[in-house]
Amino acid sequence: MSAVRNDDIARAAGILRSGGIVAFPTETVYGLGADALNPQAVARVFAIKRRPPDHPLIVHLPDVSYLKGWACDIPRAAYRLAEKFWPGPLTLILKRSAIVPDNVTGGQDSVGLRVPGHPVALALLEKFGGAVAAPSANRFGHVSPTRAEHVLEELGSEVDMILDGGPCQVGLESTIVSLLDARPLILRPGIISRSMLAEALGEEVETGTAEKINLRAPGMLASHYAPRTPLHKVPSAELYERAFALVTQGQRVGVLTRQEGVHKPVLSPVEGPGLYYYLLPDDPKDYAHELYDTLRKADARRLDMLLIEELPQDEAWLAVRDRVTRAAT
Ligand code: TXA
Ligand code: MG
């Protein structure tokens, strides 16, 4: 559990109980947590994030037994997926039960639920003894935090407590699957892939947009997960040429590129003034783990522009490709 001790968990649970806000680690990204049954506490989460009120939050549950309290008309598929992937990086969209406060769901009839797979998150949920509504602990539209320092820098004084569980293992937000229709629909790709879901369910799973089922899902906005510095996607072959052209015009440029590996031939970048390199791993899971931290580091240098190398087209890269595309301008 890294540096988090039992009395930290007890204090955090107490803060939640009294309507306070606790940032906590999950296996995906850090969450900004509030008692999901307390509308005033939930409203504070929206205020801290500067999040539009019609954008729903994910409700984090201590274990699968809470599912029937928070959702209704639960299909068998929900239990199958919960059994297979919880605790873990999967959010299920189900019909909400009567106890779910309106501001948690942004006024919709559905609710997003997950049991996170991180020992600190689970200890907190268990000690609190209830559900915690938590979006990613960043300002609306910005890069999600994958380390406690990210939360401290961005929201620091506005949260009542930050539990530091070290770097998040996955580094990308959970896969979101809607089970509102007969056919399961992926609303946000993540490391639990379409083929893993299809295998667990024994049926095809579609990838879709929220509009398809008339939902509002902010993580689906074309621009999201974005650094403050303009970020452009560039094909591998044009990366250095583009960077040098900009530097020649007097711009300070950051280049986010994958290390040489199976996906990429060896290129030898020449360092120069005004040019900064950020190397990312050539493996999709490792890349996911590093991406947001690297974006934040590059952003902190306040360069004129960031260029990020386009990613391979295979399914293994789908979730990171999705985030890179939304982060790019
Ligand atoms: O990995 C994660 O999911 C992280 C950690 C903290 O659990 N949370 C996260 O929350 O990414 P947030 O608020 O940044 O993104 C939640 C996404 C949004 O795109 C939201 O629209 C969608 O979940 N969502 C939540 N409830 C929904 C609902 N009822 N219908 C459709 N989408 C929903
Ligand atoms: Mg978010």
Coordinates of C-alpha atoms and ligand atoms in Angstrom, one line a residue:
M1 CA 0.0 0.0 0.0
S2 CA 2.9 2.3 -0.6
A3 CA 3.1 5.1 2.0
V4 CA -0.6 4.9 3.1
R5 CA -1.1 3.7 6.6
N6 CA -4.3 2.4 8.3
D7 CA -4.8 5.6 10.2
D8 CA -4.7 7.6 7.0
I9 CA -7.4 5.4 5.6
A10 CA -9.5 5.9 8.8
R11 CA -9.0 9.7 8.6
A12 CA -10.0 9.7 4.9
A13 CA -13.1 7.6 5.6
G14 CA -14.0 10.1 8.3
I15 CA -13.6 13.0 5.9
L16 CA -15.9 11.3 3.4
R17 CA -18.5 10.7 6.1
S18 CA -18.5 14.3 7.1
G19 CA -19.1 15.4 3.5
G20 CA -15.4 16.1 2.6
I21 CA -13.4 15.4 -0.5
V22 CA -10.6 12.8 -0.7
A23 CA -8.3 12.2 -3.7
F24 CA -7.3 8.6 -3.8
P25 CA -5.4 6.3 -6.1
T26 CA -7.1 3.7 -8.2
E27 CA -5.3 1.2 -10.6
T28 CA -6.3 3.5 -13.5
V29 CA -5.9 7.2 -12.4
Y30 CA -6.4 9.1 -9.2
G31 CA -10.0 9.9 -8.3
L32 CA -11.6 12.9 -6.6
G33 CA -13.9 11.2 -4.1
A34 CA -17.1 12.2 -2.3
D35 CA -19.8 10.2 -0.4
A36 CA -22.0 9.2 -3.4
L37 CA -25.2 9.5 -1.2
N38 CA -24.4 13.1 -0.2
P39 CA -25.5 15.6 -3.0
Q40 CA -23.7 18.5 -1.3
A41 CA -20.4 16.7 -1.3
V42 CA -20.9 15.6 -4.9
A43 CA -21.6 19.2 -5.8
R44 CA -18.3 20.2 -4.4
V45 CA -16.6 17.7 -6.7
F46 CA -18.2 19.3 -9.7
A47 CA -17.1 22.8 -8.4
I48 CA -13.5 21.7 -7.8
K49 CA -13.3 20.1 -11.2
R50 CA -15.1 23.0 -12.9
R51 CA -17.1 20.3 -14.5
P52 CA -20.4 21.0 -16.3
P53 CA -23.3 19.7 -14.1
D54 CA -24.8 17.5 -16.7
H55 CA -21.8 15.2 -16.9
P56 CA -22.2 12.1 -14.8
L57 CA -19.7 10.7 -12.3
I58 CA -18.6 7.1 -11.8
V59 CA -19.7 5.5 -8.5
H60 CA -17.0 3.3 -6.9
L61 CA -18.3 0.4 -4.9
P62 CA -16.6 -1.6 -2.2
D63 CA -17.6 -4.9 -3.8
V64 CA -20.1 -6.5 -6.2
S65 CA -22.7 -7.0 -3.5
Y66 CA -23.5 -3.2 -3.7
L67 CA -24.5 -3.5 -7.4
K68 CA -28.1 -4.3 -6.7
G69 CA -28.4 -1.3 -4.4
W70 CA -27.2 1.1 -7.0
A71 CA -28.7 -0.3 -10.2
C72 CA -31.9 -1.9 -11.2
D73 CA -33.0 -4.2 -14.0
I74 CA -29.5 -5.6 -13.9
P75 CA -28.8 -8.0 -16.8
R76 CA -26.9 -11.3 -16.4
A77 CA -24.1 -9.8 -18.5
A78 CA -23.4 -7.3 -15.7
Y79 CA -22.7 -10.1 -13.2
R80 CA -20.6 -12.0 -15.7
L81 CA -18.4 -9.0 -16.3
A82 CA -18.2 -8.0 -12.6
E83 CA -17.2 -11.6 -11.7
K84 CA -14.5 -11.6 -14.4
F85 CA -13.1 -8.1 -14.1
W86 CA -13.9 -6.6 -10.7
P87 CA -12.0 -5.4 -8.8
G88 CA -10.6 -3.8 -11.9
P89 CA -10.5 -1.2 -14.7
L90 CA -14.1 -1.7 -16.0
T91 CA -17.1 0.6 -15.5
L92 CA -20.6 -0.7 -16.2
I93 CA -23.4 1.7 -17.2
L94 CA -26.7 0.4 -15.9
K95 CA -30.1 1.6 -15.1
R96 CA -29.9 3.7 -11.9
S97 CA -31.7 2.7 -8.7
A98 CA -33.8 5.2 -6.7
I99 CA -31.1 5.9 -4.1
V100 CA -28.7 7.5 -6.7
P101 CA -28.6 11.3 -6.3
D102 CA -29.5 13.3 -9.4
N103 CA -26.3 15.2 -9.5
V104 CA -24.2 12.0 -9.6
T105 CA -25.8 10.9 -12.9
G106 CA -26.1 14.4 -14.4
G107 CA -29.9 13.9 -14.4
Q108 CA -29.7 10.7 -16.6
D109 CA -31.5 7.4 -15.9
S110 CA -28.3 5.5 -15.9
V111 CA -25.4 5.2 -13.5
G112 CA -21.7 4.2 -14.0
L113 CA -20.4 1.7 -11.5
R114 CA -17.1 0.0 -10.8
V115 CA -15.1 -1.7 -8.1
P116 CA -11.6 -0.4 -8.4
G117 CA -8.6 -2.7 -8.3
H118 CA -6.2 -0.8 -6.0
P119 CA -5.5 -1.8 -2.4
V120 CA -5.8 1.8 -1.1
A121 CA -9.1 2.4 -3.0
L122 CA -10.5 -0.8 -1.7
A123 CA -9.3 -0.2 1.9
L124 CA -10.9 3.3 1.8
L125 CA -14.2 2.0 0.4
E126 CA -14.3 -0.8 2.9
K127 CA -13.6 1.5 5.8
F128 CA -16.1 4.1 4.6
G129 CA -18.6 1.3 4.2
G130 CA -20.4 2.8 1.2
A131 CA -20.1 4.1 -2.4
V132 CA -17.8 6.9 -3.4
A133 CA -18.5 9.0 -6.5
A134 CA -15.3 10.0 -8.1
P135 CA -14.3 11.5 -11.4
S136 CA -10.6 11.7 -12.3
A137 CA -8.9 14.2 -10.0
N138 CA -8.1 16.9 -12.6
R139 CA -9.8 20.0 -13.9
F140 CA -12.4 19.3 -16.6
G141 CA -10.8 18.5 -20.0
H142 CA -7.3 18.3 -18.6
V143 CA -4.9 15.3 -18.4
S144 CA -5.9 12.7 -15.8
P145 CA -3.5 12.4 -12.8
T146 CA -1.5 9.2 -12.4
R147 CA 0.5 10.3 -9.4
A148 CA -0.4 12.0 -6.1
E149 CA 1.9 14.9 -7.1
H150 CA -0.3 15.6 -10.1
V151 CA -3.3 16.0 -7.9
L152 CA -1.4 18.2 -5.5
E153 CA -0.1 20.5 -8.2
E154 CA -3.5 20.8 -9.9
L155 CA -6.1 20.8 -7.1
G156 CA -3.9 20.8 -4.0
S157 CA -5.5 23.3 -1.6
E158 CA -9.1 22.5 -2.7
V159 CA -9.2 18.9 -1.6
D160 CA -9.4 17.9 2.1
M161 CA -7.0 15.0 1.8
I162 CA -4.8 13.3 -0.8
L163 CA -4.0 9.6 -0.3
D164 CA -0.6 8.9 -1.9
G165 CA -0.6 5.4 -3.3
G166 CA 2.3 5.9 -5.7
P167 CA 2.0 5.8 -9.5
C168 CA -1.1 4.2 -10.9
Q169 CA -0.4 0.9 -12.5
V170 CA -2.6 1.1 -15.6
G171 CA -2.3 4.9 -16.2
L172 CA -5.5 5.2 -18.5
E173 CA -9.1 5.5 -17.3
S174 CA -11.3 2.4 -17.1
T175 CA -13.1 0.8 -20.0
I176 CA -16.7 2.0 -20.0
V177 CA -19.4 -0.5 -21.2
S178 CA -23.0 0.3 -21.4
L179 CA -25.4 -2.6 -20.7
L180 CA -28.5 -0.5 -21.2
D181 CA -29.3 -2.1 -24.6
A182 CA -29.5 -5.7 -25.7
R183 CA -26.0 -5.4 -27.2
P184 CA -23.2 -4.4 -24.9
L185 CA -21.5 -1.2 -26.1
I186 CA -18.1 0.2 -25.3
L187 CA -18.3 3.9 -24.7
R188 CA -14.7 4.4 -23.7
P189 CA -11.9 2.0 -24.7
G190 CA -9.4 0.9 -22.0
I191 CA -7.0 -1.9 -21.2
I192 CA -9.9 -4.3 -20.8
S193 CA -10.4 -4.7 -24.6
R194 CA -13.3 -5.5 -26.8
S195 CA -12.0 -9.1 -27.3
M196 CA -11.6 -9.7 -23.6
L197 CA -15.2 -8.5 -23.0
A198 CA -16.6 -10.5 -25.9
E199 CA -14.8 -13.6 -24.6
A200 CA -16.2 -13.1 -21.1
L201 CA -19.7 -12.6 -22.4
G202 CA -19.7 -15.2 -25.2
E203 CA -21.2 -12.5 -27.5
E204 CA -20.0 -9.7 -29.8
V205 CA -19.4 -6.3 -28.2
E206 CA -19.8 -3.1 -30.2
T207 CA -17.7 0.0 -29.9
G208 CA -19.8 3.0 -30.2
T209 CA -20.3 6.6 -29.4
A210 CA -22.5 7.7 -26.6
E211 CA -24.8 9.5 -29.0
K212 CA -25.8 6.1 -30.4
I213 CA -27.7 5.5 -27.2
N214 CA -28.5 9.1 -26.5
L215 CA -26.1 9.5 -23.6
R216 CA -23.9 12.3 -22.6
A217 CA -20.4 11.1 -21.7
P218 CA -17.8 13.9 -21.3
G219 CA -14.8 11.6 -21.8
M220 CA -16.2 11.1 -25.3
L221 CA -15.8 14.7 -26.3
A222 CA -13.5 15.1 -29.2
S223 CA -11.2 17.3 -27.1
H224 CA -10.3 15.9 -23.7
Y225 CA -7.4 14.6 -21.6
A226 CA -5.5 17.5 -23.1
P227 CA -2.3 19.4 -22.0
R228 CA -2.3 23.2 -22.1
T229 CA 0.4 23.3 -24.8
P230 CA -0.9 22.7 -28.3
L231 CA -0.3 19.1 -29.1
H232 CA -0.2 17.7 -32.7
K233 CA -0.1 14.1 -33.9
V234 CA 2.5 13.5 -36.5
P235 CA 3.3 10.3 -38.6
S236 CA 6.7 8.7 -37.5
A237 CA 8.3 9.5 -40.9
E238 CA 7.6 13.2 -40.6
L239 CA 8.3 13.7 -36.9
Y240 CA 11.8 15.1 -36.9
E241 CA 11.4 17.1 -40.1
R242 CA 8.4 18.9 -38.6
A243 CA 10.2 19.5 -35.4
F244 CA 13.3 20.9 -37.1
A245 CA 11.1 23.2 -39.3
L246 CA 9.5 24.6 -36.2
V247 CA 12.7 25.1 -34.3
T248 CA 14.2 26.9 -37.4
Q249 CA 11.3 29.3 -37.1
G250 CA 12.4 30.0 -33.5
Q251 CA 9.8 27.8 -31.7
R252 CA 10.5 25.7 -28.7
V253 CA 9.3 22.2 -29.5
G254 CA 8.8 19.0 -27.5
V255 CA 8.8 15.7 -29.3
L256 CA 7.0 12.7 -27.7
T257 CA 8.3 9.6 -29.5
R258 CA 8.4 5.9 -28.9
Q259 CA 11.7 4.1 -28.3
E260 CA 12.9 2.0 -31.1
G261 CA 11.4 -1.4 -31.1
V262 CA 9.3 -3.8 -33.1
H263 CA 6.9 -1.0 -34.2
K264 CA 9.6 1.5 -35.2
P265 CA 12.8 1.6 -37.1
V266 CA 15.8 3.1 -35.5
L267 CA 15.9 6.8 -36.0
S268 CA 18.6 8.9 -34.6
P269 CA 17.3 12.2 -33.4
V270 CA 19.7 15.1 -33.2
E271 CA 19.3 17.2 -30.1
G272 CA 19.4 20.9 -30.6
P273 CA 18.5 24.1 -28.9
G274 CA 14.8 24.5 -28.6
L275 CA 14.2 20.8 -29.1
Y276 CA 13.2 18.5 -26.3
Y277 CA 12.7 14.8 -26.5
Y278 CA 10.4 12.7 -24.4
L279 CA 10.8 8.9 -24.9
L280 CA 7.9 6.7 -24.4
P281 CA 8.0 2.8 -24.3
D282 CA 7.2 0.8 -27.5
D283 CA 4.7 -1.4 -25.7
P284 CA 1.1 -0.3 -25.3
K285 CA 0.7 -1.2 -21.6
D286 CA 4.0 0.5 -20.7
Y287 CA 3.1 3.5 -22.9
A288 CA -0.3 3.8 -21.1
H289 CA 1.5 3.8 -17.8
E290 CA 3.8 6.7 -18.8
L291 CA 1.6 8.8 -21.1
Y292 CA -0.1 11.2 -18.8
D293 CA 3.0 11.8 -16.6
T294 CA 5.0 12.5 -19.8
L295 CA 2.3 14.9 -21.1
R296 CA 2.4 16.7 -17.8
K297 CA 6.2 16.9 -17.7
A298 CA 6.3 18.2 -21.3
D299 CA 3.5 20.7 -20.5
A300 CA 5.3 22.0 -17.5
R301 CA 8.2 23.2 -19.7
R302 CA 5.8 25.7 -21.3
L303 CA 7.0 25.0 -24.9
D304 CA 5.4 26.5 -27.9
M305 CA 4.3 23.2 -29.3
L306 CA 4.3 19.4 -28.6
L307 CA 4.5 16.9 -31.4
I308 CA 3.5 13.3 -30.6
E309 CA 4.3 10.4 -32.8
E310 CA 1.3 8.6 -34.3
L311 CA 0.7 5.1 -32.8
P312 CA 0.4 1.7 -34.5
Q313 CA -3.1 0.7 -35.7
D314 CA -3.5 -2.7 -33.9
E315 CA -6.1 -3.3 -31.2
A316 CA -3.5 -3.4 -28.4
W317 CA -2.9 0.3 -29.0
L318 CA -6.6 1.3 -29.3
A319 CA -7.1 2.8 -25.9
V320 CA -3.9 4.9 -25.9
R321 CA -4.6 5.9 -29.5
D322 CA -8.0 7.1 -28.4
R323 CA -6.5 9.3 -25.6
V324 CA -3.7 10.7 -27.7
T325 CA -6.2 11.6 -30.4
R326 CA -8.5 13.4 -27.9
A327 CA -5.5 15.1 -26.2
A328 CA -4.2 16.5 -29.6
T329 CA -5.6 19.7 -31.0
Ligands
TXA1 O1 -10.7 4.9 -14.4 C1 -11.7 5.6 -14.2 O2 -12.8 5.4 -14.7 C2 -11.5 6.9 -13.3 C3 -11.2 6.4 -11.9 C4 -11.1 7.5 -10.9 O3 -12.2 5.5 -11.5 N1 -12.6 7.7 -13.4 C5 -12.9 8.5 -14.5 O4 -13.9 9.4 -14.2 O5 -12.2 8.5 -15.5 P1 -14.3 10.6 -15.2 O6 -15.4 11.3 -14.5 O7 -13.1 11.4 -15.5 O8 -14.9 9.9 -16.4 C6 -16.0 9.2 -16.3 C7 -16.6 8.9 -17.6 C8 -17.2 10.1 -18.3 O9 -16.8 10.0 -19.6 C9 -18.6 10.0 -18.1 O10 -19.4 10.6 -19.1 C10 -18.8 8.5 -18.0 O11 -17.8 8.1 -17.3 N2 -20.1 8.2 -17.3 C11 -20.3 8.2 -16.0 N3 -21.6 7.9 -15.8 C12 -22.2 7.7 -17.0 C13 -23.5 7.3 -17.4 N4 -24.5 7.2 -16.5 N5 -23.7 7.2 -18.7 C14 -22.7 7.4 -19.6 N6 -21.4 7.7 -19.2 C15 -21.2 7.9 -18.0
MG2 MG -11.8 12.5 -16.4

